[in-house]
Amino acid sequence: MTVLVLLDHADGQISPASRSAVTAAVQLGPVHALVAGAGPALDAAVQAAARIAGIEAVLRAEAAVHAAPLAEPLAALLASLAGEYDHLLAGATATAKNVMPRLAALLDVQPISEIVAVVDAETFVRPIYAGNALATVRSSDAKRVITVRAANFDPAADVATAAAIRDVATPDVAPLSRFVSAELSRSERPELASARVVVSGGRGMQNGENFRLLDPIADQLGAAIGASRAAVDAGYVPNDYQVGQTGKIVAPDLYVAVGISGAIQHLAGMKDSKIIVAINKDAEAPIFQVADYGLVADLFSALPELERELKTG
Amino acid sequence: MKLLVPVKRVLDYNVKPRVRADGTGVDLAGSKMSMNPFDEIAVEEAVRLRERGVATEIVVVSIGVQQCQETLRTALAMGADRAILVLTEAAPEPLAVAKLLRALVLREGPRLVVLGKQAIDDDMNATGQMLAGLLGWAQATFASRVEVAAEADGGTATVTREVDGGLETIAVALPAIVTVDLRLNEPRYASLPNIMKARKKPMETLSLGDLGVDVTPRLTTLRVSEPPVRKGGVTVGSVAELVSKLRSEARVI
């Protein structure tokens, strides 16, 4: 039976994590996508959704209550559409993590969070204990409400032919919450969760000022900049830089850990990277146990040297 | 107004989980157990709301085995007023936990439920949102700042949330559910006098039957396994060697 995927969007673009959810959904059946919003950005997002490979129909929900992705109206909208679908999926973005469990409660279903593999229509693999164990679970619910960990599924690409688009109505719900404001970090760099290369700094960076040493290297590699929880807790960089169990889970082609010791909770967020490089002056740091290439060196001399070496490519 | 703060007893966050060789789960025997760190932040926030005069009573609740009493005593020592233990040998799923909490909310009548955004054992990140859905209440998840303006029969919580790429502030009508993220506060350590005082605070024990909730699991765990072990690679002698290997061997730059 058909699968419904809730797509996250911003500035008319579909989020890469939502594209990964489409890839997971295709393994379960024909895919319909839901795009909810208000204003001109919604139409751009709906058009973008219609061109994603694997999506057979796009449901467009335009309503003022969806101008910001609030949990109460989004969960009510999904619940009103759920009758036709056996599976309701979303990429594990902040919006989906907020909305999907509420939806599951409305449907009297136990949600399945952050799956990393689809075994069959009712069986999924998900990490528990911060990725220190993998649980294979089978759901006996009539419908399955699922979030998908983006790092484990490639984002669905675009195709030339657009899927059909139809409008859906949002049920009337009492307005319980109201969007007030957003403070989003603006950056020219790729998004941390979907970047091909990530350069992260840890407590070894010593202060926020020194994080700028990572900028020229990230520039040359086209990388996003991340950080360990220790660096975030020390106030060197904002929390949205955080890679780890309590931050973002990343799996880039190349992950460069600079001055990061490799606490369990950090490794949980980056150990699925294809190639890991560690630069640390402590040869005993646990990060070296997972690094493909380890360099025991003082980062303050290694980083300028790395910048020069990358330039002479 | 009254606050309800659910807390979960989990494997201490400093203990590395050991997967049982037969694949049936994680071995907890003899391991140090503690309050879920996110729930500690929830208790701290509740106590601060009372210190600011917003809350008048804090009821903490835990669902699980007899030893959850220790977790509840910790919350009482931090400043909660009384505790409820819902005794069960099985570990109910978030849906069942949310239903049990709904029953307690209807019994106790709190205007705000504050809880951790997720438990660090099953990492489901669902209970708060599900409780909000079951009650038809507003929800403010992943809070990094909470301000409550209570009124006689309503009020508003203004909550700053950790979202992808930054922060978002929303205003929710009370009654509401707030789930807390790491940066909301730093939980206090219970002082010895407060630990002594906590022993005298009331603790009620209920059975699943008292709340009349069906906790039959919807998920069957077929297998729990170790994640693939990542092998360490090579140590390079210089930055030049590192860059050369990334170009010619790994081919990632």
mmCIF file of C-alpha atoms in Angstrom, chain A residues 151 195-200 221 223-224 243 250-258 266-267 269-279 287-295, chain B residues 230-234 236 241-253:
data_model
loop_
_atom_site.group_PDB
_atom_site.id
_atom_site.type_symbol
_atom_site.label_atom_id
_atom_site.label_comp_id
_atom_site.label_asym_id
_atom_site.label_seq_id
_atom_site.Cartn_x
_atom_site.Cartn_y
_atom_site.Cartn_z
ATOM 1 C CA ALA A 151 22.775 9.573 7.221
ATOM 2 C CA ALA A 195 27.620 18.113 3.913
ATOM 3 C CA ARG A 196 29.997 15.896 1.908
ATOM 4 C CA VAL A 197 32.902 17.010 4.104
ATOM 5 C CA VAL A 198 32.767 18.037 7.782
ATOM 6 C CA VAL A 199 35.604 19.657 9.726
ATOM 7 C CA SER A 200 34.967 19.605 13.482
ATOM 8 C CA LEU A 221 37.230 21.396 1.138
ATOM 9 C CA ALA A 223 33.057 21.584 4.198
ATOM 10 C CA ALA A 224 30.577 22.298 6.971
ATOM 11 C CA VAL A 243 27.944 16.558 16.333
ATOM 12 C CA VAL A 250 26.461 13.039 10.322
ATOM 13 C CA ALA A 251 27.914 10.579 7.814
ATOM 14 C CA PRO A 252 29.971 12.586 5.300
ATOM 15 C CA ASP A 253 32.503 11.184 2.831
ATOM 16 C CA LEU A 254 35.240 12.856 4.887
ATOM 17 C CA TYR A 255 35.134 13.806 8.580
ATOM 18 C CA VAL A 256 38.106 15.708 9.984
ATOM 19 C CA ALA A 257 38.213 15.751 13.821
ATOM 20 C CA VAL A 258 40.559 18.422 15.138
ATOM 21 C CA HIS A 266 30.707 12.243 19.931
ATOM 22 C CA LEU A 267 31.567 8.975 18.161
ATOM 23 C CA GLY A 269 27.312 11.153 15.867
ATOM 24 C CA MET A 270 30.046 10.598 13.268
ATOM 25 C CA LYS A 271 31.239 7.004 13.210
ATOM 26 C CA ASP A 272 29.318 6.203 10.013
ATOM 27 C CA SER A 273 31.475 8.674 8.063
ATOM 28 C CA LYS A 274 33.239 7.046 5.109
ATOM 29 C CA ILE A 275 36.711 8.390 5.936
ATOM 30 C CA ILE A 276 37.658 9.777 9.358
ATOM 31 C CA VAL A 277 40.772 11.879 9.923
ATOM 32 C CA ALA A 278 41.902 12.709 13.469
ATOM 33 C CA ILE A 279 44.386 15.417 14.382
ATOM 34 C CA ILE A 287 39.402 9.157 18.422
ATOM 35 C CA PHE A 288 42.434 7.376 16.900
ATOM 36 C CA GLN A 289 40.698 4.023 17.410
ATOM 37 C CA VAL A 290 38.081 4.952 14.821
ATOM 38 C CA ALA A 291 40.179 7.175 12.527
ATOM 39 C CA ASP A 292 41.277 5.918 9.117
ATOM 40 C CA TYR A 293 44.110 8.433 9.164
ATOM 41 C CA GLY A 294 45.514 9.698 12.426
ATOM 42 C CA LEU A 295 48.008 12.512 12.795
ATOM 43 C CA ARG B 230 35.114 0.479 13.024
ATOM 44 C CA LYS B 231 38.763 -0.474 12.783
ATOM 45 C CA GLY B 232 41.394 2.133 13.408
ATOM 46 C CA GLY B 233 43.493 2.894 10.358
ATOM 47 C CA VAL B 234 47.011 4.157 9.978
ATOM 48 C CA VAL B 236 50.525 9.296 9.266
ATOM 49 C CA GLU B 241 51.526 12.538 3.980
ATOM 50 C CA LEU B 242 47.949 12.967 5.243
ATOM 51 C CA VAL B 243 46.936 15.135 2.288
ATOM 52 C CA SER B 244 48.663 12.834 -0.174
ATOM 53 C CA LYS B 245 46.826 9.783 1.226
ATOM 54 C CA LEU B 246 43.464 11.587 1.183
ATOM 55 C CA ARG B 247 44.059 12.428 -2.485
ATOM 56 C CA SER B 248 45.510 9.235 -3.872
ATOM 57 C CA GLU B 249 44.384 6.475 -1.491
ATOM 58 C CA ALA B 250 41.041 7.537 0.004
ATOM 59 C CA ARG B 251 40.192 9.803 -2.973
ATOM 60 C CA VAL B 252 37.926 11.998 -0.889
ATOM 61 C CA ILE B 253 39.511 15.363 -1.728
#
